[in-house]
Amino acid sequence: MKLIGKLLLSAALFGTVALFGVAGDYEENAEKGDSKAQYNLGVCYFKGDGVKQDFAKAAEWFKKSSDQGYGHAQCFLALCYTFGKGVKQDHAEALRLYREAAKKDIAEAQYNLGVFYETGKGGVTADVEKAKEWYLKAAAKEHGRAKEAYTKLMQPKENERGNENRFL
């Protein structure tokens, strides 16, 4: 699956961590500076849950929450930068934010770092070993797609498999 497909799936699934409800449930607390409410309000705008979908407003709320160090918001803001949703596409900024969120043990960020290292996006040199490390960290938290990606990278390639069989 290409980078865009992997990360779009990531965005769709990652959005389920937000508490469900309408944007009005979060707006008052978000305006008061509550980072979790800001994140959840961003998810509402990102998904169009209780409000008209607006990626620019989503990115704005994710940034407010991210600036306070909320890891889930950092990861979602990174997705916005990855795809240019509400912000100008910027893989280097996405990479920076994924790294920040990964330090907070956010499995989705760790998975997405694996994708970046596997594909060489965001200004990093493609590095399968680093991709495996990030996938393994996310997989240890029961992240299904990270488990699949790690397993795929651990399997010998077809031409290597043929070379291994000759020693059996």
Coordinates of C-alpha atoms in Angstrom, one line a residue:
M1 CA 0.0 0.0 0.0
K2 CA 1.4 3.4 -0.9
L3 CA 2.2 6.1 1.7
I4 CA -1.0 8.0 1.1
G5 CA -3.1 4.9 1.5
K6 CA -1.4 3.8 4.7
L7 CA -1.6 7.2 6.3
L8 CA -5.2 8.0 5.2
L9 CA -6.2 4.7 6.8
S10 CA -4.2 5.8 9.8
A11 CA -6.2 9.1 9.9
A12 CA -9.5 7.3 9.6
L13 CA -8.8 4.8 12.4
F14 CA -6.9 7.2 14.6
G15 CA -9.9 9.5 14.7
T16 CA -11.8 6.9 16.7
V17 CA -9.8 7.7 19.9
A18 CA -11.6 11.0 20.3
L19 CA -14.6 11.0 22.6
F20 CA -17.7 11.0 20.6
G21 CA -20.2 13.8 20.8
V22 CA -20.9 17.1 19.1
A23 CA -18.4 19.9 18.8
G24 CA -20.4 22.0 21.3
D25 CA -19.6 19.6 24.0
Y26 CA -15.9 20.5 23.6
E27 CA -16.0 24.1 22.5
E28 CA -16.3 25.8 25.9
N29 CA -13.4 23.9 27.4
A30 CA -11.3 24.2 24.3
E31 CA -11.7 28.0 24.4
K32 CA -10.5 27.9 28.0
G33 CA -7.3 26.1 26.9
D34 CA -8.1 22.5 27.7
S35 CA -5.8 20.5 25.5
K36 CA -8.0 17.4 25.4
A37 CA -11.0 19.4 24.5
Q38 CA -9.0 21.2 21.8
Y39 CA -8.0 17.9 20.4
N40 CA -11.5 16.5 20.4
L41 CA -12.9 19.7 18.9
G42 CA -10.2 19.3 16.1
V43 CA -11.4 15.7 15.5
C44 CA -15.0 16.9 15.2
Y45 CA -14.0 19.4 12.5
F46 CA -11.7 16.9 10.8
K47 CA -14.5 14.3 10.6
G48 CA -17.5 16.6 10.4
D49 CA -18.9 15.2 13.6
G50 CA -21.6 17.7 14.8
V51 CA -20.1 20.5 12.6
K52 CA -19.4 21.1 9.0
Q53 CA -16.2 19.4 8.1
D54 CA -13.4 22.0 8.0
F55 CA -9.8 20.9 7.8
A56 CA -8.4 24.4 8.5
K57 CA -10.3 24.6 11.8
A58 CA -9.3 21.1 12.6
A59 CA -5.7 21.9 12.1
E60 CA -6.0 25.1 14.1
W61 CA -7.4 23.2 17.1
F62 CA -4.9 20.4 16.8
K63 CA -2.1 23.0 16.8
K64 CA -3.4 24.7 20.0
S65 CA -3.5 21.3 21.7
S66 CA -0.2 20.2 20.2
D67 CA 1.5 23.4 21.4
Q68 CA 0.6 22.3 24.9
G69 CA 2.3 18.9 24.3
Y70 CA -0.8 16.7 23.8
G71 CA 0.5 13.7 21.9
H72 CA -2.6 12.7 20.1
A73 CA -3.0 16.2 18.8
Q74 CA 0.6 16.2 17.6
C75 CA 0.0 13.0 15.7
F76 CA -3.2 14.3 14.1
L77 CA -1.6 17.6 13.2
A78 CA 1.2 15.6 11.6
L79 CA -1.5 13.8 9.5
C80 CA -2.8 17.2 8.4
Y81 CA 0.8 18.2 7.3
T82 CA 1.3 14.9 5.6
F83 CA -1.7 15.4 3.4
G84 CA -2.1 19.1 3.3
K85 CA -5.4 19.0 5.1
G86 CA -6.1 22.5 6.4
V87 CA -2.4 23.4 6.2
K88 CA 0.2 23.5 3.5
Q89 CA 1.6 20.0 2.9
D90 CA 4.9 19.8 4.7
H91 CA 6.4 16.3 5.3
A92 CA 9.3 17.7 7.3
E93 CA 6.9 19.3 9.8
A94 CA 4.9 16.1 9.8
L95 CA 8.0 14.1 10.6
R96 CA 8.9 16.5 13.5
L97 CA 5.4 16.1 15.0
Y98 CA 5.3 12.4 14.6
R99 CA 8.6 12.2 16.5
E100 CA 7.3 14.4 19.3
A101 CA 4.1 12.2 19.6
A102 CA 6.2 9.0 19.4
K103 CA 8.2 10.2 22.4
K104 CA 4.9 10.3 24.3
D105 CA 4.4 6.6 23.3
I106 CA 1.6 7.3 20.8
A107 CA 1.4 4.0 18.8
E108 CA -0.1 5.7 15.8
A109 CA 2.8 8.2 15.6
Q110 CA 5.3 5.3 16.0
Y111 CA 3.5 3.4 13.1
N112 CA 3.6 6.5 10.9
L113 CA 7.3 7.0 11.6
G114 CA 7.8 3.5 10.4
V115 CA 5.9 4.4 7.2
F116 CA 8.1 7.4 6.7
Y117 CA 11.3 5.4 7.2
E118 CA 10.1 2.6 5.0
T119 CA 9.3 4.9 2.2
G120 CA 11.9 7.6 2.7
K121 CA 9.4 10.5 3.2
G122 CA 9.8 13.6 5.2
G123 CA 13.4 14.2 4.5
V124 CA 14.6 10.9 6.0
T125 CA 16.6 8.4 4.1
A126 CA 14.7 5.2 3.5
D127 CA 15.9 2.8 6.2
V128 CA 14.2 -0.5 6.6
E129 CA 15.9 -1.2 10.0
K130 CA 14.6 2.0 11.5
A131 CA 11.1 1.3 10.0
K132 CA 11.2 -2.1 11.7
E133 CA 12.1 -0.5 15.0
W134 CA 9.2 1.9 14.8
Y135 CA 6.7 -0.7 13.7
L136 CA 7.8 -3.0 16.5
K137 CA 7.3 -0.2 19.1
A138 CA 3.8 0.4 17.8
A139 CA 3.1 -3.4 17.5
A140 CA 4.0 -3.9 21.1
K141 CA 1.0 -1.7 21.9
E142 CA -1.3 -4.0 19.8
H143 CA -1.3 -1.7 16.8
G144 CA -2.6 -4.0 14.1
R145 CA -1.2 -2.3 11.0
A146 CA 2.2 -2.0 12.6
K147 CA 2.2 -5.7 13.3
E148 CA 1.4 -6.4 9.7
A149 CA 4.0 -4.0 8.4
Y150 CA 6.7 -5.4 10.8
T151 CA 5.8 -9.0 9.8
K152 CA 6.0 -8.1 6.1
L153 CA 9.4 -6.5 6.5
M154 CA 10.7 -9.5 8.5
Q155 CA 9.8 -12.0 5.7
P156 CA 12.6 -12.7 3.3
K157 CA 12.2 -11.3 -0.2
E158 CA 11.4 -13.9 -2.9
N159 CA 15.0 -13.9 -4.2
E160 CA 16.4 -14.2 -0.7
R161 CA 13.9 -17.0 0.0
G162 CA 15.3 -19.0 -2.9
N163 CA 18.9 -18.6 -1.6
E164 CA 17.8 -19.8 1.9
N165 CA 16.2 -22.9 0.5
R166 CA 19.3 -24.1 -1.1
F167 CA 20.9 -24.6 2.3
L168 CA 18.0 -26.7 3.6

